[in-house]
Coordinates of N, CA and C in Angstrom, one line a residue:
Chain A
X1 N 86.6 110.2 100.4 CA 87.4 109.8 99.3 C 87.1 108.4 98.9
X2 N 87.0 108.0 97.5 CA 87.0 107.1 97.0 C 88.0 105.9 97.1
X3 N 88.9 106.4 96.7 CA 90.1 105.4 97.0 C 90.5 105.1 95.2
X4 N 90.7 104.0 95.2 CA 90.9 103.5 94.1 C 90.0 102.7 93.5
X5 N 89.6 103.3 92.3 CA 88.4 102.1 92.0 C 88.3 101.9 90.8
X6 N 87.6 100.8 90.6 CA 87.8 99.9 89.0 C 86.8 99.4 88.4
X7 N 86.5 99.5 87.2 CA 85.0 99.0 86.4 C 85.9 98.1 85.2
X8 N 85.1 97.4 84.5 CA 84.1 96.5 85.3 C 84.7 95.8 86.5
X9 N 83.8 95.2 87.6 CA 84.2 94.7 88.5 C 84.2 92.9 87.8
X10 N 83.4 92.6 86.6 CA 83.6 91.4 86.0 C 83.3 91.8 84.9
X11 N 83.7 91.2 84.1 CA 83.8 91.1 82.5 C 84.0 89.8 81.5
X12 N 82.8 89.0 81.0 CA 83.5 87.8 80.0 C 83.4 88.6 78.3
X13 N 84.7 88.2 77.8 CA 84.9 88.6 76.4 C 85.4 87.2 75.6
X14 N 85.3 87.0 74.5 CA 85.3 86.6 73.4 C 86.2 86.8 72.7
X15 N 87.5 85.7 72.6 CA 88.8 85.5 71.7 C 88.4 87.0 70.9
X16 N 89.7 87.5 70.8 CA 89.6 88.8 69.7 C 89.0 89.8 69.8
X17 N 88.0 90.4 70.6 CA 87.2 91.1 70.8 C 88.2 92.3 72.0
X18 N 88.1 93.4 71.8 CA 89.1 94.1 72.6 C 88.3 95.0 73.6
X19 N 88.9 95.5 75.3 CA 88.0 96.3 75.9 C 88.8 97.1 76.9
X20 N 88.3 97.6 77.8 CA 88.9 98.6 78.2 C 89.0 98.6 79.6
X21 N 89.8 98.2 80.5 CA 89.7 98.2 82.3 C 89.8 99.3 82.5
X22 N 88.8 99.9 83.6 CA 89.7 101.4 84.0 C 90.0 101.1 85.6
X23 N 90.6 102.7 85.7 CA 91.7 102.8 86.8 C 91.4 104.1 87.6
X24 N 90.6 104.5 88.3 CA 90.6 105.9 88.6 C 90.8 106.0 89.8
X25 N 91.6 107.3 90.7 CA 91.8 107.1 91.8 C 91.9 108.7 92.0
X26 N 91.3 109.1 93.5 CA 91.1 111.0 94.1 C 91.9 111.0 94.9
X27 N 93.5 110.6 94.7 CA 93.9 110.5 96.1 C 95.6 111.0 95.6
X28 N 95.3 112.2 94.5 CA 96.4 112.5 93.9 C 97.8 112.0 94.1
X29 N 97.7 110.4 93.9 CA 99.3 109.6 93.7 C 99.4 110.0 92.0
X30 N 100.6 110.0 92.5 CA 101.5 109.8 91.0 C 101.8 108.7 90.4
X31 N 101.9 107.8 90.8 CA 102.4 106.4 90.8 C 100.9 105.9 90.9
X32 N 101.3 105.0 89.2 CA 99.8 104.1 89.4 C 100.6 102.7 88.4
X33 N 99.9 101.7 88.9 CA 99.9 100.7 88.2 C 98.5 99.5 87.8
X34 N 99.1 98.8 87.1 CA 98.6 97.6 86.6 C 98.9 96.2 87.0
X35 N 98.0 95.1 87.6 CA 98.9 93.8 87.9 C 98.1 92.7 87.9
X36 N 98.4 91.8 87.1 CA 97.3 91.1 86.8 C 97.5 89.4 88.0
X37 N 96.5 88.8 88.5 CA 96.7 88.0 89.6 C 96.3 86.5 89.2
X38 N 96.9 85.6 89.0 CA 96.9 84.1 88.5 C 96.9 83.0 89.3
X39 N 96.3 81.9 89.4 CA 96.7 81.0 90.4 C 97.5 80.4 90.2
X40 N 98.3 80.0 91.7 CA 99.8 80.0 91.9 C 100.6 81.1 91.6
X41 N 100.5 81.9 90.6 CA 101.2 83.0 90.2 C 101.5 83.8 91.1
X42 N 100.6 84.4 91.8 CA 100.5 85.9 93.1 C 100.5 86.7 91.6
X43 N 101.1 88.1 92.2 CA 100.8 89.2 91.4 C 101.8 89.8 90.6
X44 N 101.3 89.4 89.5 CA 102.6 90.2 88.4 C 102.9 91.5 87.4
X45 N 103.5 92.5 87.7 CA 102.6 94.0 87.3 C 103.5 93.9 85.6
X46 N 102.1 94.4 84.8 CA 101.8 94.2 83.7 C 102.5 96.0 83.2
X47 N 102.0 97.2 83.5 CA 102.7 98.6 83.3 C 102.4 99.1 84.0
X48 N 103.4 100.5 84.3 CA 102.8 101.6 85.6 C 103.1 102.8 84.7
X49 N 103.0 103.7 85.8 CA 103.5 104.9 85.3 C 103.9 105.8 86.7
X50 N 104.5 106.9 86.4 CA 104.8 107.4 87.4 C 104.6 108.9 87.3
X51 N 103.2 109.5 86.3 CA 102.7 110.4 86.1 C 101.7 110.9 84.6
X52 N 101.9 111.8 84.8 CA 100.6 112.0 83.4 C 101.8 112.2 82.3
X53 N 100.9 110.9 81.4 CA 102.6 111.5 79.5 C 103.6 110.4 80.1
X54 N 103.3 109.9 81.2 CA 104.5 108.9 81.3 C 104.4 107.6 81.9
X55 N 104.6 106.5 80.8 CA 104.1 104.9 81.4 C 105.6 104.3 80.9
X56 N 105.4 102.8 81.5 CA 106.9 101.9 81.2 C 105.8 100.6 81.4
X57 N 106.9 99.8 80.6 CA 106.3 98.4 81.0 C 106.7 97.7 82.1
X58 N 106.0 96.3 82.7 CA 106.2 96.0 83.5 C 106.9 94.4 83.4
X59 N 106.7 93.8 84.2 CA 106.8 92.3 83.7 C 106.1 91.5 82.9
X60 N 105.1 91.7 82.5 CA 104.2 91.1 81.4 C 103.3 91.8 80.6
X61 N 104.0 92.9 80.0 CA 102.9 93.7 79.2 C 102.7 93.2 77.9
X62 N 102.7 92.1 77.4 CA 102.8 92.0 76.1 C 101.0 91.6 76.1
X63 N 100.5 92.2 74.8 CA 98.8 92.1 74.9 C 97.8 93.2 75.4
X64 N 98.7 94.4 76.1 CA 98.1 95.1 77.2 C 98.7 96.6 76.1
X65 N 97.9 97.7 76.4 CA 98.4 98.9 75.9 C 97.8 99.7 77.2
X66 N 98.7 101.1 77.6 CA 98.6 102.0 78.8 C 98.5 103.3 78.2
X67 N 98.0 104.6 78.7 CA 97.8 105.4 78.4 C 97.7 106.2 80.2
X68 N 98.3 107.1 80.3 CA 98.3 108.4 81.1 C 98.1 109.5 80.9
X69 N 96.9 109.9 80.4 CA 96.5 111.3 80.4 C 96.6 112.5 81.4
X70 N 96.1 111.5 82.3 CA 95.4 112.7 83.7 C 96.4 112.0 85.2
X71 N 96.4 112.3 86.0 CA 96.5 112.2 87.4 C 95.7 111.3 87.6
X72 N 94.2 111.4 87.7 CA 93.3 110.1 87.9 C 93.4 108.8 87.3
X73 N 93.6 108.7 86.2 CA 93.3 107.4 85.5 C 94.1 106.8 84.9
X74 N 94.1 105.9 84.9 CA 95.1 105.0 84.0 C 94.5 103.7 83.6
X75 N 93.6 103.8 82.3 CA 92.9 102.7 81.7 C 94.3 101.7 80.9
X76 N 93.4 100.3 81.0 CA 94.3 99.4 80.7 C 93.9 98.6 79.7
X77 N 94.3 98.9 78.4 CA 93.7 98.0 77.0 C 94.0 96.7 76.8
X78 N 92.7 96.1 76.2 CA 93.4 94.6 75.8 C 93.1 95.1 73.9
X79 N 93.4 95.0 73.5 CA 93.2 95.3 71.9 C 93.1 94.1 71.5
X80 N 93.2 92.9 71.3 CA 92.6 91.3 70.5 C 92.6 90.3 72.1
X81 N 91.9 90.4 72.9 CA 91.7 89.2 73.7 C 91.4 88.0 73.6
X82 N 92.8 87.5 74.2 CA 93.2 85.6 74.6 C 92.8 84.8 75.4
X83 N 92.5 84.0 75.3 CA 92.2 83.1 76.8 C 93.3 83.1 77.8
X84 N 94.2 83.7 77.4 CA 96.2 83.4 78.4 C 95.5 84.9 79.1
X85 N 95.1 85.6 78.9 CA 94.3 86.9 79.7 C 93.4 86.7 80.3
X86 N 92.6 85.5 80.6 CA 91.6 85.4 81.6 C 92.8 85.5 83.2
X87 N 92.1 86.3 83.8 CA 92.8 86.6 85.3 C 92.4 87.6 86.1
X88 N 92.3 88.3 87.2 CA 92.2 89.2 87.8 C 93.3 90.2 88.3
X89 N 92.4 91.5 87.3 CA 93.2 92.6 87.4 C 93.4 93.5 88.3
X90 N 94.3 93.9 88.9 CA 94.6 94.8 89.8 C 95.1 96.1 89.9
X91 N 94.7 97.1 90.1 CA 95.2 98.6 89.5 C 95.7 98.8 91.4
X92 N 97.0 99.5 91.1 CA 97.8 100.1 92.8 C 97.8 101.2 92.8
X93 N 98.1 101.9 93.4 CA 98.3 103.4 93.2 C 99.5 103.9 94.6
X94 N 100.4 104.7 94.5 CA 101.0 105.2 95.5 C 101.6 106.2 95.3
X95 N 101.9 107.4 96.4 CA 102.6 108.5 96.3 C 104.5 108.2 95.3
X96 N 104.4 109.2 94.6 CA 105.8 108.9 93.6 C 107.3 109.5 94.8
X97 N 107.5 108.7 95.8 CA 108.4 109.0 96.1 C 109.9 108.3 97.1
X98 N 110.7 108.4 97.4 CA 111.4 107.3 97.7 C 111.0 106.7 99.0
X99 N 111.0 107.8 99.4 CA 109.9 107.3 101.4 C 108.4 106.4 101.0
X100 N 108.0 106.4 99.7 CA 106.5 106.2 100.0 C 106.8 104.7 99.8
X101 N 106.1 103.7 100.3 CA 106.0 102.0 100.4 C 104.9 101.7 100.1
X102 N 103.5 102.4 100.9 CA 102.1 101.7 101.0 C 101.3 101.6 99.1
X103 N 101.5 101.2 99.0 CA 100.3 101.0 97.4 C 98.7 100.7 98.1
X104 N 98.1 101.2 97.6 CA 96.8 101.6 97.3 C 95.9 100.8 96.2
X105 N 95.7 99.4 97.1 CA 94.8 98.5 95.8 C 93.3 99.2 95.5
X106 N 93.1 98.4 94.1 CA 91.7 98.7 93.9 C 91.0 97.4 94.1
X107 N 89.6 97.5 94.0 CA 88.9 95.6 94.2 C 88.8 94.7 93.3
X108 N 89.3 95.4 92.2 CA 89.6 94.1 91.1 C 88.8 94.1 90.3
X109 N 89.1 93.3 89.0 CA 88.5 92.9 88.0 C 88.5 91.7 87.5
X110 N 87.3 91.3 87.1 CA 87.7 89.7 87.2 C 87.7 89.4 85.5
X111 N 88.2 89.0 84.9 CA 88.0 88.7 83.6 C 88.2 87.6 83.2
X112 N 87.1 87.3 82.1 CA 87.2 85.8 81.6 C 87.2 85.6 80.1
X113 N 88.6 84.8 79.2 CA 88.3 85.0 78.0 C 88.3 83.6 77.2
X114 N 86.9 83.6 76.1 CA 86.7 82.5 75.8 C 86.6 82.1 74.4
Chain B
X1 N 117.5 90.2 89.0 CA 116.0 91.0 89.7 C 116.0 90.0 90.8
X2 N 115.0 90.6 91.5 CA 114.6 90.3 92.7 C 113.6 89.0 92.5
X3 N 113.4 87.9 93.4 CA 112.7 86.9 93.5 C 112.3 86.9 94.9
X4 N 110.7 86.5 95.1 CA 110.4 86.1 96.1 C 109.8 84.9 96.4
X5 N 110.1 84.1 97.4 CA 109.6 82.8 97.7 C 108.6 82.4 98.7
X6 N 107.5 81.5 98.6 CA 106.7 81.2 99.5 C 106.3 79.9 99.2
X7 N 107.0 78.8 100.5 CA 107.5 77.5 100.2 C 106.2 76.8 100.8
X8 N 105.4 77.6 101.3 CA 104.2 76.7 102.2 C 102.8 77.2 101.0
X9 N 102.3 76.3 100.5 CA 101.6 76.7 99.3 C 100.0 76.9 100.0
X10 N 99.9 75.7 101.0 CA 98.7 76.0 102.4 C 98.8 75.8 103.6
X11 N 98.6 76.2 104.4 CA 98.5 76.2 105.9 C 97.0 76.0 106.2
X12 N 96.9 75.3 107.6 CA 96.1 75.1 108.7 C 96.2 75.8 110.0
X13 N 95.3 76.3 110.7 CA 95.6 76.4 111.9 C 94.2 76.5 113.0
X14 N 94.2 75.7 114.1 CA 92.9 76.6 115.0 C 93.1 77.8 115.2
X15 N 91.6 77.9 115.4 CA 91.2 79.1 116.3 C 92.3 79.4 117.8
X16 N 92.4 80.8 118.1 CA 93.6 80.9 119.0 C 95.0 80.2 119.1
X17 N 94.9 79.7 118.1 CA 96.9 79.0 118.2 C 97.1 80.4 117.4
X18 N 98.9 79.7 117.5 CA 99.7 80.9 116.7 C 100.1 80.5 115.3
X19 N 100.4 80.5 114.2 CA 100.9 79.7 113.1 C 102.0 81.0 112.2
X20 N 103.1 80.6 111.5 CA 104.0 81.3 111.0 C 104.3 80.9 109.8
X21 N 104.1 81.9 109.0 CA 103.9 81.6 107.1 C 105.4 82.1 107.0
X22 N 106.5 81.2 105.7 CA 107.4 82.0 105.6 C 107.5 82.1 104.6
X23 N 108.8 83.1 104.1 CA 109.1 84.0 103.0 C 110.0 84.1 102.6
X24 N 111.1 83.6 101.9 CA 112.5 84.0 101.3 C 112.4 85.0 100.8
X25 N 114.1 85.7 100.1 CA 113.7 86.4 98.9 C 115.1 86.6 98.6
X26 N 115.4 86.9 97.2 CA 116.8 87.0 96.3 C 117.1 88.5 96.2
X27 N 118.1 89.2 96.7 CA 118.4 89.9 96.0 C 119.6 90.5 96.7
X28 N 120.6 91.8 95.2 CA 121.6 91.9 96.1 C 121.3 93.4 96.3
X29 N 120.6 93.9 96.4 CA 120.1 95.7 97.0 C 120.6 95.3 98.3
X30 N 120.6 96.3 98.8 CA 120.8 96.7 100.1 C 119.4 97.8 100.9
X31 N 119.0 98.3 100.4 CA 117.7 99.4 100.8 C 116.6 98.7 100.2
X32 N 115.6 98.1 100.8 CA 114.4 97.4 100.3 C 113.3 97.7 101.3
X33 N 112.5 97.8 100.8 CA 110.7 97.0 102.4 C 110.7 95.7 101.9
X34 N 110.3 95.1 102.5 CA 109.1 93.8 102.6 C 108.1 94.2 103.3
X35 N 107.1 93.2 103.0 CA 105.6 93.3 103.0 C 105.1 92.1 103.0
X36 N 104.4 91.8 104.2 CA 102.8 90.8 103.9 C 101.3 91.5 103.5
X37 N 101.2 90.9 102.5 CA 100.0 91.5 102.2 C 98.8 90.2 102.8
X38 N 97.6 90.5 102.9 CA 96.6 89.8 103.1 C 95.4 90.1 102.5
X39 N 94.9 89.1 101.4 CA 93.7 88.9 100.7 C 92.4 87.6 100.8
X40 N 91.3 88.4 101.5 CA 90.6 87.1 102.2 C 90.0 87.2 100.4
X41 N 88.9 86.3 100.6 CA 87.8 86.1 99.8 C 87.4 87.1 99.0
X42 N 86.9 88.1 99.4 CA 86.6 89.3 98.5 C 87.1 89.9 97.9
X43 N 88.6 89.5 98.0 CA 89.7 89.5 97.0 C 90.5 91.2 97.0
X44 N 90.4 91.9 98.2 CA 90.8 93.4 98.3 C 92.3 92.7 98.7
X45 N 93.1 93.6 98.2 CA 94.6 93.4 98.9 C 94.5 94.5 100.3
X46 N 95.0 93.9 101.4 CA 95.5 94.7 102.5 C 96.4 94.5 102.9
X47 N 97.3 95.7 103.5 CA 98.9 95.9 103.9 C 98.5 95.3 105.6
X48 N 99.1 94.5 105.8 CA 99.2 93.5 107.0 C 100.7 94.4 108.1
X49 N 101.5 94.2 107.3 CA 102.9 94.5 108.3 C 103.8 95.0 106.8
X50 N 104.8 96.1 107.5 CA 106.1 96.2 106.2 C 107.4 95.9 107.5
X51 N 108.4 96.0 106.5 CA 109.6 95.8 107.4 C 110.5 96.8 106.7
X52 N 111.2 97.8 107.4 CA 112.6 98.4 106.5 C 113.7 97.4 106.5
X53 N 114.5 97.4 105.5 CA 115.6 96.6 105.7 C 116.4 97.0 106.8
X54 N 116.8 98.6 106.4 CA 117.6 99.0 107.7 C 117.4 98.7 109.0
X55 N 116.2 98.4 109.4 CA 115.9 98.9 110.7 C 116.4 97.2 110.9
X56 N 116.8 96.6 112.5 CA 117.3 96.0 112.9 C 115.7 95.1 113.8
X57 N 114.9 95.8 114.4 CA 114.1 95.4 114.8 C 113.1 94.8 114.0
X58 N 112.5 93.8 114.4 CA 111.2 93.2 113.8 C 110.0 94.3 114.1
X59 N 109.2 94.3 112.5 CA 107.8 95.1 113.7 C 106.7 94.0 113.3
X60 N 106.2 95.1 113.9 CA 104.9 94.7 115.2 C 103.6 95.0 114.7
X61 N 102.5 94.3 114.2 CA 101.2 95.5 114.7 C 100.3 94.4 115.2
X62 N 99.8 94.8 116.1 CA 99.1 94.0 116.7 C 99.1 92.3 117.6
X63 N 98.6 91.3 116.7 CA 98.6 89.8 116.4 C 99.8 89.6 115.6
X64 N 100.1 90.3 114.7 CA 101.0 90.0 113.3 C 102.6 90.3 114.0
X65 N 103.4 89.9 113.6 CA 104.7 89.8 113.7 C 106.1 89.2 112.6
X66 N 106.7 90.3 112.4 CA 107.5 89.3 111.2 C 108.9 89.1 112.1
X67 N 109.6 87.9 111.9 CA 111.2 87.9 111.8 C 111.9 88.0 110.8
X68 N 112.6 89.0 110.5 CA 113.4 89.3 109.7 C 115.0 89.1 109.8
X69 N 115.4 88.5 109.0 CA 116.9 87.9 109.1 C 117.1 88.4 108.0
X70 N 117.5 89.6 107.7 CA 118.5 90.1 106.6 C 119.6 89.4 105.8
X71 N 120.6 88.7 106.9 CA 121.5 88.1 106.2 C 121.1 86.7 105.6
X72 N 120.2 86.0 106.4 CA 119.4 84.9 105.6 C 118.2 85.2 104.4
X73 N 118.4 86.4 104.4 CA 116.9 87.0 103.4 C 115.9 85.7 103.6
X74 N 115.6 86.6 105.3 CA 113.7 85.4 105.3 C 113.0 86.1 106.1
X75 N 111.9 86.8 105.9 CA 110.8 87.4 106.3 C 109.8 86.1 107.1
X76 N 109.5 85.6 108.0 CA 108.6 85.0 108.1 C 107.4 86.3 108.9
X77 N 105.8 85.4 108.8 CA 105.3 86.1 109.6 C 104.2 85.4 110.6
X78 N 104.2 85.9 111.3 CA 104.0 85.3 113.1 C 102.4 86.0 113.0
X79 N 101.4 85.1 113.3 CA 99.5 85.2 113.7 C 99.6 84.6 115.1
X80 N 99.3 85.7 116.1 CA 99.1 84.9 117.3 C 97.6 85.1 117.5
X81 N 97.0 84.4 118.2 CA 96.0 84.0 118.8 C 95.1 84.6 117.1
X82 N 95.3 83.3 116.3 CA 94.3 83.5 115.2 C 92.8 83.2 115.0
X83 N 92.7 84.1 114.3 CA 90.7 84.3 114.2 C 90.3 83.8 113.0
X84 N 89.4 83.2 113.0 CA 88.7 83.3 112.0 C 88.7 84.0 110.7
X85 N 88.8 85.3 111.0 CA 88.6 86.6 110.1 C 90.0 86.6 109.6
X86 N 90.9 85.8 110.1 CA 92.3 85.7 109.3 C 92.4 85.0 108.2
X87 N 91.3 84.4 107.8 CA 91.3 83.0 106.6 C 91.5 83.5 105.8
X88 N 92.6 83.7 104.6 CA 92.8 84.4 103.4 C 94.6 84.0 103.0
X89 N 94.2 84.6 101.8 CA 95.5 83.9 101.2 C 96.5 84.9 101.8
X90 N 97.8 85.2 101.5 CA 99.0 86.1 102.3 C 99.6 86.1 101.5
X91 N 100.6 86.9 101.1 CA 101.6 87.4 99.7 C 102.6 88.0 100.8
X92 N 104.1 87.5 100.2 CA 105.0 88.0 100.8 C 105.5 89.3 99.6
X93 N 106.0 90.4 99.9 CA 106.1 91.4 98.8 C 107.7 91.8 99.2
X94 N 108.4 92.0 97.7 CA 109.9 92.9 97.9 C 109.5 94.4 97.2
X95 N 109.9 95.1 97.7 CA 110.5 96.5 97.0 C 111.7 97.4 97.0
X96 N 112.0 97.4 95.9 CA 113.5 97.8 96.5 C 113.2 99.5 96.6
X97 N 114.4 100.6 97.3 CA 114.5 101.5 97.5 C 114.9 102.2 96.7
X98 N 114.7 103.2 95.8 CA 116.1 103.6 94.6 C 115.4 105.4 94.8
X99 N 116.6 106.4 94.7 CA 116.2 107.4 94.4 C 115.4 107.9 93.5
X100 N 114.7 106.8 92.3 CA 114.2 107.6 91.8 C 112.9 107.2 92.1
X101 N 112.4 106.6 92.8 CA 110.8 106.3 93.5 C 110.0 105.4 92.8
X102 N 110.4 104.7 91.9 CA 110.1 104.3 90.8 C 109.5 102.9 90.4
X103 N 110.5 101.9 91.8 CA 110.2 100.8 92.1 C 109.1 100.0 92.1
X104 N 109.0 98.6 91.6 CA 107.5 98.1 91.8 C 107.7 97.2 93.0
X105 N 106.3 96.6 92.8 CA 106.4 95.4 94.0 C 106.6 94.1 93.2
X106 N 107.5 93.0 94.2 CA 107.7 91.5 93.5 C 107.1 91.0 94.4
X107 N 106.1 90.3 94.3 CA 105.2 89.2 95.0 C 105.4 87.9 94.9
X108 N 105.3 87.1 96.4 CA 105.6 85.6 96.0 C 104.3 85.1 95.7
X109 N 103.9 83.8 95.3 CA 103.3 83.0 95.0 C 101.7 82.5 95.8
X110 N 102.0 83.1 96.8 CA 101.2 83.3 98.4 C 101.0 81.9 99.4
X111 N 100.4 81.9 100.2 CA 100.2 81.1 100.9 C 98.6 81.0 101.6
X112 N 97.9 79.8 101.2 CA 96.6 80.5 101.9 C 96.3 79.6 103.1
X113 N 96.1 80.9 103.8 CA 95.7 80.0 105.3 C 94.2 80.0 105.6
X114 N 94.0 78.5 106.2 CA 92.4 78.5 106.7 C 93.1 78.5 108.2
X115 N 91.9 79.7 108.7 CA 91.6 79.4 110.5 C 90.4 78.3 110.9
X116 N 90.7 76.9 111.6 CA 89.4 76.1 111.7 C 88.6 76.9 113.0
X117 N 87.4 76.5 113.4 CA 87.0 76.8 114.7 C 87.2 75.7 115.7

């Protein structure tokens, strides 16, 4: 098994210019998220979802659009990219249920916007 | 909402001492985990230790240890005989419990520890 994994693993983009993080994971969780990581900040989740057809926002989604098609994926849009979005992104993943705790990171995305 | 705190912004410690990162946190739930997480350099998050609220005892794995004081909401966590391979930053994590499974994680601000030799 894969685990959780994420493209690009770096990315520099250009004020305005919009792109696409992905999120794919073989380890049929239901529960997936988004969280983007800042210094001093720690980790602050941006949207999740908690299945296919169904997302919510998180604590900082503003800039960011989510989509749940499938079980595997959950790509994460920047549609006009800011320099306040340079940061590393983090996609989680975990079983949708009240027992489950462990989240399932991916290795990140590093992004830089200029 | 929940807030979590981590008042030590860096730590030091040698090789084989023990050193103890700590962790507040706000909230008025009752059913939660906490979590240290650990991220060296290569920047992967790993699950270090969780704690149930319920449960009364501290755990355990390994080197790692937390004290958990419920009524003081303070997670700290305990590295004995630390290595090298422990040099990375630490995040203290809340989550609360809710029937509908739904919950996210609140992360504090972390703490990064160097191990010297």
């Amino acid at each position: 098994n894969a685990g959780v994994t994420q493209t690009p693993k770096f990315q520099v983009l250009k004020t305005g210019q919009s792109m696409t993080l992905q999120c794919a994971q073989d380890m049929n969780h239901e529960y997936m998220s988004w969280y983007r990581q800042d210094p001093g900040m720690g980790l602050r989740l941006i949207h999740y979802s908690v299945g296919a057809g169904i997302t919510d926002q998180g604590e900082v989604p503003n800039g960011y659009n989510v989509s749940r098609s499938t079980t595997e994926d959950f790509p994460l849009r920047l549609l006009s990219a800011a320099p306040s979005q340079t940061s590393v992104y983090f996609c989680a993943t975990r079983v949708f249920s009240v027992k489950a705790y462990e989240q399932y990171f991916g290795p990140g995305t590093r992004l830089t916007v200029t | 909402a929940q807030t979590v705190t981590q008042s030590q912004p860096e730590m030091s410690v040698q090789e084989a001492e023990t050193v103890t990162l700590s962790c507040t946190y706000d909230t008025s739930e009752n059913n939660y985990y906490l979590f240290w997480y650990k991220q060296p350099p290569s920047r992967q998050m790993i699950l270090v230790i969780r704690q149930e609220a319920y449960k009364q005892q501290n755990a355990t794995e390994n080197r790692f240890s937390v004290n958990f004081q419920k009524a003081a909401k303070s997670f700290s966590l305990k590295i004995s005989d630390s290595q090298l391979g422990d040099t990375a930053m630490y995040f203290c994590a809340f989550m609360k419990q809710s029937q509908g499974g739904s919950e996210k994680l609140v992360f504090g601000k972390g703490t990064k520890l160097t191990v010297n030799p």
